[in-house]
CSV table of C-alpha atoms in Angstrom, one decimal:
chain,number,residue,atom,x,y,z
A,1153,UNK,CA,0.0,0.0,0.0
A,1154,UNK,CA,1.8,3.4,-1.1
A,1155,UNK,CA,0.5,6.4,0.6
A,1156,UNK,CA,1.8,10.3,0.3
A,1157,UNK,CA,3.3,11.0,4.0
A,1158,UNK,CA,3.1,14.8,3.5
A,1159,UNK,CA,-1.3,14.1,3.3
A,1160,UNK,CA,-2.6,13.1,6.7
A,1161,UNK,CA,-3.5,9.2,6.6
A,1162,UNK,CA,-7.4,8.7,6.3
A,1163,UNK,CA,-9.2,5.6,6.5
A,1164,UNK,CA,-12.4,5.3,4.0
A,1165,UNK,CA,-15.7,6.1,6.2
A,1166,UNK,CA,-17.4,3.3,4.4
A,1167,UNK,CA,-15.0,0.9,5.4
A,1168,UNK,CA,-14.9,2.0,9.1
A,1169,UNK,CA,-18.6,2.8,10.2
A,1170,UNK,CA,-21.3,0.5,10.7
A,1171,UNK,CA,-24.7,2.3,9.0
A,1172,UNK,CA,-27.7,2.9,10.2
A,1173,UNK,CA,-29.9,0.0,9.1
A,1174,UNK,CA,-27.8,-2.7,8.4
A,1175,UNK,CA,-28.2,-5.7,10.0
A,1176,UNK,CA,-24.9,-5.2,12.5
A,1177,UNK,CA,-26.8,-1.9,14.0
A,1178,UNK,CA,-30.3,-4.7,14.4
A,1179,UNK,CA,-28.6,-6.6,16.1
A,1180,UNK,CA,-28.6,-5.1,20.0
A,1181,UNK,CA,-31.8,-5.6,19.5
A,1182,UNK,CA,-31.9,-9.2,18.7
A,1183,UNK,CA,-30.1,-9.8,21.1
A,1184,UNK,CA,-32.1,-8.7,23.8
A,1185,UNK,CA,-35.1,-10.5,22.7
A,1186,UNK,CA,-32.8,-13.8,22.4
A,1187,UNK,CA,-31.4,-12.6,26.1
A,1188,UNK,CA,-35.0,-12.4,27.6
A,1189,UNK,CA,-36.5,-15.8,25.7
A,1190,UNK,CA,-33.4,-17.6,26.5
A,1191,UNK,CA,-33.2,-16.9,30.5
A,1192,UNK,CA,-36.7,-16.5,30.7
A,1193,UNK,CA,-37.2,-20.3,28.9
A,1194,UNK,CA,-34.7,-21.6,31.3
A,1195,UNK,CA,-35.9,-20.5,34.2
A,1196,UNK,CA,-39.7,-21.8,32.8
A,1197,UNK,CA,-38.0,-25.4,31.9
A,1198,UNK,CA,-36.4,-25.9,34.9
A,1199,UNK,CA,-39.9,-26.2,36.2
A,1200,UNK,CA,-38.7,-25.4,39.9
A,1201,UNK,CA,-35.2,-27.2,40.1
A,1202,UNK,CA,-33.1,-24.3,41.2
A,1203,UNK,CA,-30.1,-25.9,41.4
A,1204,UNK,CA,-30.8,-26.5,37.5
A,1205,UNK,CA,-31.2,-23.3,36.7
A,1206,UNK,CA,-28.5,-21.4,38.3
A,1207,UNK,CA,-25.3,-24.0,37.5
A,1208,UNK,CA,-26.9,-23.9,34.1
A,1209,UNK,CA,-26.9,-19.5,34.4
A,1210,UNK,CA,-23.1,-20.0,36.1
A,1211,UNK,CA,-21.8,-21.6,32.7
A,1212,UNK,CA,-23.1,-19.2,30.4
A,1213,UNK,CA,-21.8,-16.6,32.5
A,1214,UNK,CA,-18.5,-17.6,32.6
A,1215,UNK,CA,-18.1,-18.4,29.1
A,1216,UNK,CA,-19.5,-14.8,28.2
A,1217,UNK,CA,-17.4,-13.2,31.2
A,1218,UNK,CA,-14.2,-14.8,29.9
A,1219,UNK,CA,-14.4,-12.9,26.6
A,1220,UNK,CA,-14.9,-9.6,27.7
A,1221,UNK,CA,-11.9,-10.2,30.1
A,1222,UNK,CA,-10.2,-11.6,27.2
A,1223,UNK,CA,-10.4,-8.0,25.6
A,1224,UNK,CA,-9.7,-6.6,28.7
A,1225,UNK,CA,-6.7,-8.1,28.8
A,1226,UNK,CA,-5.4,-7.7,25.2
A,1227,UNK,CA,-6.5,-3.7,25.1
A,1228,UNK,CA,-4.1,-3.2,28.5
A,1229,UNK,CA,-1.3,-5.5,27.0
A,1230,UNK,CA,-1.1,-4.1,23.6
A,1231,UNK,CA,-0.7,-0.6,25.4
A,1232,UNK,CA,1.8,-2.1,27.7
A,1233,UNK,CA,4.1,-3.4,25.2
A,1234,UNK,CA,3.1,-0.5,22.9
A,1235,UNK,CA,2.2,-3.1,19.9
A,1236,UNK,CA,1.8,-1.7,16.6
A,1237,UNK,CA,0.3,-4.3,14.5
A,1238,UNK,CA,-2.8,-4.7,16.8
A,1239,UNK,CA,-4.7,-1.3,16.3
A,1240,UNK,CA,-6.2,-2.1,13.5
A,1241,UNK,CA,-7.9,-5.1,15.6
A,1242,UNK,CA,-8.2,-3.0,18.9
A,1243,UNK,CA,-11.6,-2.2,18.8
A,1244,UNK,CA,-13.0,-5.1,18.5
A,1245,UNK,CA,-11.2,-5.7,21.1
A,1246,UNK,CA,-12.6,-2.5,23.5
A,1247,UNK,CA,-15.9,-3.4,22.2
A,1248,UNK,CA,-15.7,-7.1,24.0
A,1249,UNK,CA,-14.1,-5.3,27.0
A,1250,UNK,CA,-17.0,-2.3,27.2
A,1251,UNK,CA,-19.4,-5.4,27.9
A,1252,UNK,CA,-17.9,-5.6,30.8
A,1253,UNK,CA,-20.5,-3.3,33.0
A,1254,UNK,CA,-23.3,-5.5,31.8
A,1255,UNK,CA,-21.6,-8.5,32.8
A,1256,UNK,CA,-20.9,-7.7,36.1
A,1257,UNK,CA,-24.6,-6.3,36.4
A,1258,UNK,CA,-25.8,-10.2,34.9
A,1259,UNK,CA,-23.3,-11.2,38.1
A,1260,UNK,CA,-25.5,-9.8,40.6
A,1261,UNK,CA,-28.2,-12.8,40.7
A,1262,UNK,CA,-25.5,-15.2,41.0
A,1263,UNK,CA,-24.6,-13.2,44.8
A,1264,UNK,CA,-28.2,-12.3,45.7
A,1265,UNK,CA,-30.2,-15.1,44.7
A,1266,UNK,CA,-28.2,-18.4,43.3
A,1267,UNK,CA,-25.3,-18.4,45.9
A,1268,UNK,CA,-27.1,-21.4,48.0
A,1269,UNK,CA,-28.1,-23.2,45.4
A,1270,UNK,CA,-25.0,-23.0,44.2
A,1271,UNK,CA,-22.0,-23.0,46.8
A,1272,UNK,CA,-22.3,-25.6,49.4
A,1273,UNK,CA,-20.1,-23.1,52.0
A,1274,UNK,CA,-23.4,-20.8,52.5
A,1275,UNK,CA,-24.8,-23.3,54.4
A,1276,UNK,CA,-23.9,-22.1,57.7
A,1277,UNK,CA,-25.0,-25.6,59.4
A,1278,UNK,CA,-23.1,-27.9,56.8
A,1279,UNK,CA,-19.8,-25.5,57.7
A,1280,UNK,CA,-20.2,-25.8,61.3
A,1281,UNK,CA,-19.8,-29.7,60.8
A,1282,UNK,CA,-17.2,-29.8,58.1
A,1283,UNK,CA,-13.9,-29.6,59.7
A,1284,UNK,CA,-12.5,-28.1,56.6
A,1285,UNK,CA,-15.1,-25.5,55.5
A,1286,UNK,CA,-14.8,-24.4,59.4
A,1287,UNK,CA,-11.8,-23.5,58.7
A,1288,UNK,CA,-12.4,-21.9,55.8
A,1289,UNK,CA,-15.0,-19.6,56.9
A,1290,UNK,CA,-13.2,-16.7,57.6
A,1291,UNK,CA,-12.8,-16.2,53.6
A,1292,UNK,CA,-15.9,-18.7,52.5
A,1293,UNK,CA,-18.7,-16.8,53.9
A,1294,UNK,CA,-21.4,-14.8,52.2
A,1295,UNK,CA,-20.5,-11.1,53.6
A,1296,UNK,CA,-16.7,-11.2,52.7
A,1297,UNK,CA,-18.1,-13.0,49.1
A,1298,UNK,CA,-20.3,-9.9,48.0
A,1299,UNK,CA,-17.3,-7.5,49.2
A,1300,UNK,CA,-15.2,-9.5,47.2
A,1301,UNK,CA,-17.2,-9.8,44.1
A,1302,UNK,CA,-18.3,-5.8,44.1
A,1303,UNK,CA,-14.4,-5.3,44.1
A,1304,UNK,CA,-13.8,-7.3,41.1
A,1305,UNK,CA,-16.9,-5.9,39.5
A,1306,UNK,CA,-15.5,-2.4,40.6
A,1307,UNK,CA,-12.2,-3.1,39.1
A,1308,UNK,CA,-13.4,-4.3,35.6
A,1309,UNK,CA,-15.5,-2.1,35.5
A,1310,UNK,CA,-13.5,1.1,36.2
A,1311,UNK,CA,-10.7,-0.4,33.8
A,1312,UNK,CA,-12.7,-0.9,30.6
A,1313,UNK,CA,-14.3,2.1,31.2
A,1314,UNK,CA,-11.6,4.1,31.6
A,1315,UNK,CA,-9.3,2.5,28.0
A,1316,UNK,CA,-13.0,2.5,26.2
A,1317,UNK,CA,-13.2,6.2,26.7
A,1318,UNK,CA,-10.0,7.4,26.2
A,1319,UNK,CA,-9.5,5.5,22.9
A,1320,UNK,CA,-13.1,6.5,21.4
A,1321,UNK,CA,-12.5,10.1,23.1
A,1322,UNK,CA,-9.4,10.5,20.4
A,1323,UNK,CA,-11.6,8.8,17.3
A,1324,UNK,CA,-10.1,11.6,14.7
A,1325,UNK,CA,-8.6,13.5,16.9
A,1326,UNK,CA,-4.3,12.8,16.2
A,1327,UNK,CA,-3.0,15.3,18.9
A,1328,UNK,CA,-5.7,14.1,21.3
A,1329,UNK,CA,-4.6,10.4,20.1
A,1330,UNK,CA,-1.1,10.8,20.8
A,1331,UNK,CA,-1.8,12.1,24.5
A,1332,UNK,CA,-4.6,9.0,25.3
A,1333,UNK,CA,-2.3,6.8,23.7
A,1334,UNK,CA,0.2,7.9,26.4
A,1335,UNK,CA,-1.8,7.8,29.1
A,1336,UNK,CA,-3.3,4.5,28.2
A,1337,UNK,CA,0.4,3.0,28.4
A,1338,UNK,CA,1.4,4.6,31.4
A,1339,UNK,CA,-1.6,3.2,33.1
A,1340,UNK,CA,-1.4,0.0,31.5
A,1341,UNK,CA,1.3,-1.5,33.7
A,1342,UNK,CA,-0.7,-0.3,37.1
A,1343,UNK,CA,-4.0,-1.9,35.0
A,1344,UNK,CA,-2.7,-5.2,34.3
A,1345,UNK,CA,-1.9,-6.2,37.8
A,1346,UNK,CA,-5.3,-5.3,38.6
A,1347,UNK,CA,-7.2,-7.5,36.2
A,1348,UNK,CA,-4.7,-10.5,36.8
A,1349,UNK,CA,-5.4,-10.1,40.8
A,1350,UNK,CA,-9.3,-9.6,40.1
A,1351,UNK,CA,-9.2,-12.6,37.7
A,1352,UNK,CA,-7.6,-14.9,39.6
A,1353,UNK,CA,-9.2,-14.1,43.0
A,1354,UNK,CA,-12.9,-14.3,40.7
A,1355,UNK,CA,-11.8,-17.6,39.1
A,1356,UNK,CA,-11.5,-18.9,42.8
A,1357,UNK,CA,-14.8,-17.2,44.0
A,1358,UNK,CA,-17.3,-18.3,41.3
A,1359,UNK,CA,-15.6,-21.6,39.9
A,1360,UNK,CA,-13.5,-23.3,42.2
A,1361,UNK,CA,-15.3,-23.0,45.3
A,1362,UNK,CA,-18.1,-24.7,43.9
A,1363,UNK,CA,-16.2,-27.4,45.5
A,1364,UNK,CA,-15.0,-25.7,48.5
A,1365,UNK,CA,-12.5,-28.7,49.6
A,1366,UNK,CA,-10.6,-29.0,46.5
A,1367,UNK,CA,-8.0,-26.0,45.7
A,1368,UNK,CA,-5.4,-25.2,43.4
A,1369,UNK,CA,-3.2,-22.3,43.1
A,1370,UNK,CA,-2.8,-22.3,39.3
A,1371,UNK,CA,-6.8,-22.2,38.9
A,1372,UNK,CA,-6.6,-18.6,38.4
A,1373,UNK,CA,-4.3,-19.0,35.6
A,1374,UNK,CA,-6.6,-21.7,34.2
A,1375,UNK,CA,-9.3,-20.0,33.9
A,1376,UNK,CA,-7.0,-16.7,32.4
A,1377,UNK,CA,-5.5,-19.0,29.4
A,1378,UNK,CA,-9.0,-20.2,28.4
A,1379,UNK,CA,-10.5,-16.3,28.4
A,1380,UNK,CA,-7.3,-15.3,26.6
A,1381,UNK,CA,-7.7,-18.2,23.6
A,1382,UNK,CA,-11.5,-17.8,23.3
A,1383,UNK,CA,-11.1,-13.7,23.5
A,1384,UNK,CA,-8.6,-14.2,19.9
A,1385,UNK,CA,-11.3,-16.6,18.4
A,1386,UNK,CA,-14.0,-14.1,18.8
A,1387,UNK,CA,-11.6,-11.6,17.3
A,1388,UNK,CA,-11.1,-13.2,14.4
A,1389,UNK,CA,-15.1,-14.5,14.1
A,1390,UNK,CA,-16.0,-11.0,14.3
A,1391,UNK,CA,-13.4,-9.6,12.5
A,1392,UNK,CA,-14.2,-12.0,9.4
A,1393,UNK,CA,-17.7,-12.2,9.5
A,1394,UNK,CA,-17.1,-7.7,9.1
A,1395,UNK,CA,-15.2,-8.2,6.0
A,1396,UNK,CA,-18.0,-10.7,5.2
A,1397,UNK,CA,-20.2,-7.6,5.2
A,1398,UNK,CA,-18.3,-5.3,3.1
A,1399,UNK,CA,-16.5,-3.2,6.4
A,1400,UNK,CA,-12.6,-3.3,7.3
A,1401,UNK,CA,-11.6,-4.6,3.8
A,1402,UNK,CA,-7.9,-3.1,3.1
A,1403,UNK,CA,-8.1,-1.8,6.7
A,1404,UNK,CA,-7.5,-5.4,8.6
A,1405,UNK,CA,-5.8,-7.4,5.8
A,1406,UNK,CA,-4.7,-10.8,5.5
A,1407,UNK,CA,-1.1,-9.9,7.8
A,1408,UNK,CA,-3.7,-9.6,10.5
A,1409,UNK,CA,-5.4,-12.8,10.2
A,1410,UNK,CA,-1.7,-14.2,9.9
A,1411,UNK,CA,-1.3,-12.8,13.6
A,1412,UNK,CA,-4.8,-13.7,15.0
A,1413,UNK,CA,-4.0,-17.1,14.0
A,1414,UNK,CA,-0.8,-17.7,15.8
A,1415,UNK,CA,-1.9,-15.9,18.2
A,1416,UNK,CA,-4.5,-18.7,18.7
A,1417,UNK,CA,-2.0,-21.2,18.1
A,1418,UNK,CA,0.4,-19.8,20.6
A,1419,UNK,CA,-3.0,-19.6,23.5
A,1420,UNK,CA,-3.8,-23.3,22.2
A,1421,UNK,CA,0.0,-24.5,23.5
A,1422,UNK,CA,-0.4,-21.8,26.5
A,1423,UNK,CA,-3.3,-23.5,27.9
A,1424,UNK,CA,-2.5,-27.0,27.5
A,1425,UNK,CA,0.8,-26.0,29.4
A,1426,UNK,CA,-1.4,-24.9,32.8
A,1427,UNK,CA,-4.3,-27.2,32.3
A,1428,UNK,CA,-1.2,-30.1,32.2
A,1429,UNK,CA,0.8,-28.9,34.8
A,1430,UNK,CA,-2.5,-28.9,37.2
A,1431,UNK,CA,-3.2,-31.9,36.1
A,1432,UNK,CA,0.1,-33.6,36.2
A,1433,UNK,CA,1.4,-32.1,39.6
A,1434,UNK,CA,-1.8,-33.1,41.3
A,1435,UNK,CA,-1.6,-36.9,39.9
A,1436,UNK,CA,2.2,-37.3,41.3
A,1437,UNK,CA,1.3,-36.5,44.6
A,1438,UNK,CA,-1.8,-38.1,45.0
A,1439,UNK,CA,-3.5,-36.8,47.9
A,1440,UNK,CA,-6.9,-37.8,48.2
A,1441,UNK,CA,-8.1,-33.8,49.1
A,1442,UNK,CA,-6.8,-33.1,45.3
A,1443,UNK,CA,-7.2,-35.7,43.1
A,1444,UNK,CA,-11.0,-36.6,44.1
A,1445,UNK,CA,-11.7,-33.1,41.7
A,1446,UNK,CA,-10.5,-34.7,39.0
A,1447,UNK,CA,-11.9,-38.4,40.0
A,1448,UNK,CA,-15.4,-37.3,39.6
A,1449,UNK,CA,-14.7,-35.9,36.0
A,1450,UNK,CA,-13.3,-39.1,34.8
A,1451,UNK,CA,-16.2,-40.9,36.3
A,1452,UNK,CA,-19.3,-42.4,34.6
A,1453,UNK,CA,-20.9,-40.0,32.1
A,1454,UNK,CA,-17.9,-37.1,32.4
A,1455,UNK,CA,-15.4,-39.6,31.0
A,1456,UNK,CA,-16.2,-38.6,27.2
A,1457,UNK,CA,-16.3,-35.2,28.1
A,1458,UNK,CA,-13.1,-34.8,29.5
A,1459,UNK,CA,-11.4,-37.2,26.0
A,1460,UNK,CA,-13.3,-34.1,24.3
A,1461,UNK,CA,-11.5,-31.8,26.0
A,1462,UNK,CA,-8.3,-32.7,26.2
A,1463,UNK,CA,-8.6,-33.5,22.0
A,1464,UNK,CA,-10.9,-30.7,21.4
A,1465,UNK,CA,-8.6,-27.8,23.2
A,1466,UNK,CA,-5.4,-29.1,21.6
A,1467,UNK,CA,-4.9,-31.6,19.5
A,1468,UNK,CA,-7.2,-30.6,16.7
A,1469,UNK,CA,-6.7,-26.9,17.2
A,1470,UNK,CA,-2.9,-27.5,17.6
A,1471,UNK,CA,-2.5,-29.8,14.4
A,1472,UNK,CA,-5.0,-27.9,12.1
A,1473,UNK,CA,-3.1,-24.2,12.7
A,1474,UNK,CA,0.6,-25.4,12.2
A,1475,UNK,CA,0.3,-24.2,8.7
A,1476,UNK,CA,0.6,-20.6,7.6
A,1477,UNK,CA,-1.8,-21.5,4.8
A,1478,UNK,CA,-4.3,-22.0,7.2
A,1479,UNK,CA,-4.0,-19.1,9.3
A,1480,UNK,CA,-3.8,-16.6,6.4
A,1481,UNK,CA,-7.3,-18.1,5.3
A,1482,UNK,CA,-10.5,-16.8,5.6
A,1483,UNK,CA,-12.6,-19.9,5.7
A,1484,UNK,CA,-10.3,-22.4,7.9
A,1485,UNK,CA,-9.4,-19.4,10.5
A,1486,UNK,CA,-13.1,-19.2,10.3
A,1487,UNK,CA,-13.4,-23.0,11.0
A,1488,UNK,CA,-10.2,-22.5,14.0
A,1489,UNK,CA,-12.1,-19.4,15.9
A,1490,UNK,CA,-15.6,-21.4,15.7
A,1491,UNK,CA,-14.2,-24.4,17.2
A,1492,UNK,CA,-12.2,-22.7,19.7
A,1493,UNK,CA,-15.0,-20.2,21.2
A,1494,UNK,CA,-17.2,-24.1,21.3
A,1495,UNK,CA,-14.4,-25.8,23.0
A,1496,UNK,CA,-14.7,-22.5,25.8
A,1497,UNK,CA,-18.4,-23.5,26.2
A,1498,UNK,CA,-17.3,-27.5,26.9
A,1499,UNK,CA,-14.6,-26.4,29.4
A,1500,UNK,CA,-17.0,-24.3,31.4
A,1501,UNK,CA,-19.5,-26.9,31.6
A,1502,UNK,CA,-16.7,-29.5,32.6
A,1503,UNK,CA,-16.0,-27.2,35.2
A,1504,UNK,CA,-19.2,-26.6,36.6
A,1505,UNK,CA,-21.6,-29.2,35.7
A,1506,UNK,CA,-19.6,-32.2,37.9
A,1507,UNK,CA,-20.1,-30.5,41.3
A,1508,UNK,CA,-24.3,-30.5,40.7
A,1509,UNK,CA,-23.8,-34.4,39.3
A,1510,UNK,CA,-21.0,-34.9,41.8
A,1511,UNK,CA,-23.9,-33.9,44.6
A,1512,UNK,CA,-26.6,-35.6,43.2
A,1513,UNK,CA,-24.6,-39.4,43.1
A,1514,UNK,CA,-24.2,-38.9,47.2
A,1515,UNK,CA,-27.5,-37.9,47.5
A,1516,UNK,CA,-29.2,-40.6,45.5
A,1517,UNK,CA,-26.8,-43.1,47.0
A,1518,UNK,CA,-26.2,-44.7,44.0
A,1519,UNK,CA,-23.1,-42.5,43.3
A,1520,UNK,CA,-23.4,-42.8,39.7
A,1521,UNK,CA,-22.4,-39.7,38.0
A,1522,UNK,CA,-24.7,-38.8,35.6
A,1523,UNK,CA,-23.9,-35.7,32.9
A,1524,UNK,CA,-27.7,-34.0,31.8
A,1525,UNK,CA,-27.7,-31.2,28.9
A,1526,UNK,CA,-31.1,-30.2,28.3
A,1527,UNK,CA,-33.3,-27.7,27.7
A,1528,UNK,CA,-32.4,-24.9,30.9
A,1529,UNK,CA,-28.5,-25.7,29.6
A,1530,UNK,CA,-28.8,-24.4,26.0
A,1531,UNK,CA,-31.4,-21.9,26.6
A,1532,UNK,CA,-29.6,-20.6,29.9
A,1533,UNK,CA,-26.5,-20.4,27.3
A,1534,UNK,CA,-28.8,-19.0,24.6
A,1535,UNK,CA,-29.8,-16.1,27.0
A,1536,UNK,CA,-26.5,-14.8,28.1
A,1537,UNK,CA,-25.1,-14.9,24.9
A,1538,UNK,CA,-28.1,-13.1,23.8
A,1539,UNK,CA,-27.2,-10.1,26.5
A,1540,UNK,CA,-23.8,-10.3,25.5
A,1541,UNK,CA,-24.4,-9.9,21.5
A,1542,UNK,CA,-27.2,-7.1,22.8
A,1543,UNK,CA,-24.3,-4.9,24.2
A,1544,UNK,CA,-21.4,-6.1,22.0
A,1545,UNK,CA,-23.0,-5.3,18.5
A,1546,UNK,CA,-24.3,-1.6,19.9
A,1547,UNK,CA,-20.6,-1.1,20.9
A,1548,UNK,CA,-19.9,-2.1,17.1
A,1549,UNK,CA,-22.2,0.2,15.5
A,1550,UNK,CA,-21.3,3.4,18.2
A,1551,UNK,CA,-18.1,4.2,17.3
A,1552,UNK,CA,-15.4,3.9,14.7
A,1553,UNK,CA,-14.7,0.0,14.0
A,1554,UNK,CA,-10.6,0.9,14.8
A,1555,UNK,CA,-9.4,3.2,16.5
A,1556,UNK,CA,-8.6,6.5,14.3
A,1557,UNK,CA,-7.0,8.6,16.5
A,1558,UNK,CA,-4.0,6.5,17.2
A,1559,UNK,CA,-1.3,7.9,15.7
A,1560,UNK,CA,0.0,4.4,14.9
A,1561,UNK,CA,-3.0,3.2,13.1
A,1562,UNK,CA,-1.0,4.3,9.6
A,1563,UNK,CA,1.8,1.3,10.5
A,1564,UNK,CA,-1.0,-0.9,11.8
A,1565,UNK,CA,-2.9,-1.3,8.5
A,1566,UNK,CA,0.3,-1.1,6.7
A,1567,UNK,CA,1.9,-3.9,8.6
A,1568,UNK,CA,3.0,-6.9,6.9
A,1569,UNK,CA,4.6,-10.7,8.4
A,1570,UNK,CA,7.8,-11.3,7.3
């Protein structure tokens, strides 16, 4: 691309602004209506079984919650490291992070109204008898819980709203650009350890005290490389499926894809690397308190699941993106990001769904693990995606589809793999 340095560098407005009327700016609305049928359809066919509803709510959640902390964490990082080839990609990025404030609003029923069905330690009477959750309590009780998950909320929310609106702020504006684009990576340092301590504390909170006598230190971490992989496949989904629609062409090019794919490469390896060495460290030593987490998800009806998941979230993704051919194509990066972002929705459920079957088998007493996905499952997912979509796709159509007061943007679109 040849371009005359002594004009200033404008992107074409067709290629950079979702209209009014297209189908993008209908979507918000869509979205809603799929949000409100979804949750309200679960919450109809759980026909009264609480516990149903809410661990089916918690996995949607989390799989919708990991992307927006995905772009969270790739809008602070790019700043960080002051990334160049990324800009033309950023927004997409800020719009997944700007969902943030809905998210944590969708978080609030999970505190107020599914904790008890869903975290054994609020039972005040089962702690008082369980040696271990006794002395637990000072950290697993509700009170300390709700401060906790306000903080994280606070955090997130103060983070994305702060990088949102000083990157849209500058749309246009190049001496404006130049001082948020300082400020951003000043703050970006600061920023990051804040969203790694809020993520990993949250991760413990919401997923692995669902079984409050297991733990793990790398959980955190876990839970980070599997928001980080799904967060570049929705990138690259969205970024595609644009150029699909006639926006971004010559803007993100095929260099771009080229990086999105290894990047999703690179998070493929990253995450088998923790989700391994949690695995692996907790088989060699064996103790009962540890390995019973992962007993019950190799049990009975799990057992497929978890071959799924440990062929599903590397070896196909791992094999089928070694090329460069593949991850400078349209289609098969299209095939790579859709596999990845279904792969986030079987890990969450493998995470969750156990503890409810896990509970069941003991109470039953036939301690037979059995794994149910029906109706208040896909609908519960079908509604927080909906909500998700509803805020994502007005961020979309708001602003600018990159950032155009960067002052980098020029190098960004211009940027080529060698």
């Amino acid at each position: 691309m040849s371009h005359d340095h002594d004009k200033p560098f404008v992107l074409p407005a067709d290629q950079i602004h979702i209209p009014a009327g297209s189908m993008w700016r209908k979507m918000p609305i869509i979205g809603l209506l799929l949000g409100a049928a979804g949750l309200g359809g679960a919450w109809a066919t759980s026909h009264g079984d609480t516990h149903a509803f809410w661990y089916a709510y918690l996995v949607g959640y989390m799989v919708f919650l990991a992307f927006a902390l995905g772009g969270l964490f790739f809008v602070i990082l790019q700043h960080l490291v002051r990334a160049g080839w990324s800009i033309a990609v950023r927004r997409i990025a800020e719009n997944m992070m700007i969902t943030l404030p809905v998210l944590c609003l969708l978080g609030l029923p999970i505190i107020f109204l599914g904790a008890h069905d869903l975290y054994h330690w609020t039972d005040v009477a089962a702690v008082e008898h369980d040696f271990m959750l006794n002395a637990k309590k000072a950290y697993l009780n509700e009170g300390f819980f709700r401060i906790r998950m306000f903080t994280y909320f606070g955090v997130w929310t103060l983070l994305s709203l702060f990088f949102y609106g000083k990157s849209t702020g500058s749309d246009g504006k190049p001496e404006a650009g130049l001082r948020a684009a300082h400020s951003m990576r000043f703050w970006a340092a600061p920023a990051l350890f804040l969203f790694a301590l809020s993520l990993t504390f949250a991760a413990f909170d919401l997923l692995m005290s669902l079984d409050p006598h297991w733990f793990s230190t790398m959980f955190g971490v876990y839970y980070f490389a599997g928001s980080a992989l799904s967060m570049f496949g929705l990138i690259t989904l969205t970024v595609i499926l644009l150029h699909k629609s006639g926006y971004l062409r010559g803007v993100v090019t095929t260099e771009h894809y080229h990086d999105l794919g290894k990047y999703l490469f690179g998070f493929t390896v990253f995450y088998t690397y923790i989700a391994f060495s949690q695995y692996f460290l907790i088989w060699y030593a064996n103790i009962p308190e540890e390995t019973m987490w992962f007993g019950y998800r190799i049990a009975d009806d799990f057992l497929p699941l978890t071959f799924l998941l440990v062929i599903g979230r590397f070896f196909i993704p791992f094999f089928f993106l070694l090329r460069r051919g593949v991850k400078r194509n349209a289609f098969t990066l299209t095939l790579a990001a859709v596999w990845v972002l279904f792969m986030q929705v079987v890990d969450m459920f493998w995470l969750i769904q156990p503890v409810r079957a896990h509970h069941h088998a003991l109470e039953s007493g036939d301690h037979v693990m059995h794994m149910h996905i029906g109706a208040v499952d896909i609908l519960a997912l079908l509604g927080v995606a909906g909500v998700f979509i509803a805020a994502f796709t007005w961020a979309l159509g708001r602003k600018a589809l990159v950032p155009t007061g960067d002052p980098r943007i020029e190098e960004s679109v211009q940027f080529e793999n060698f």
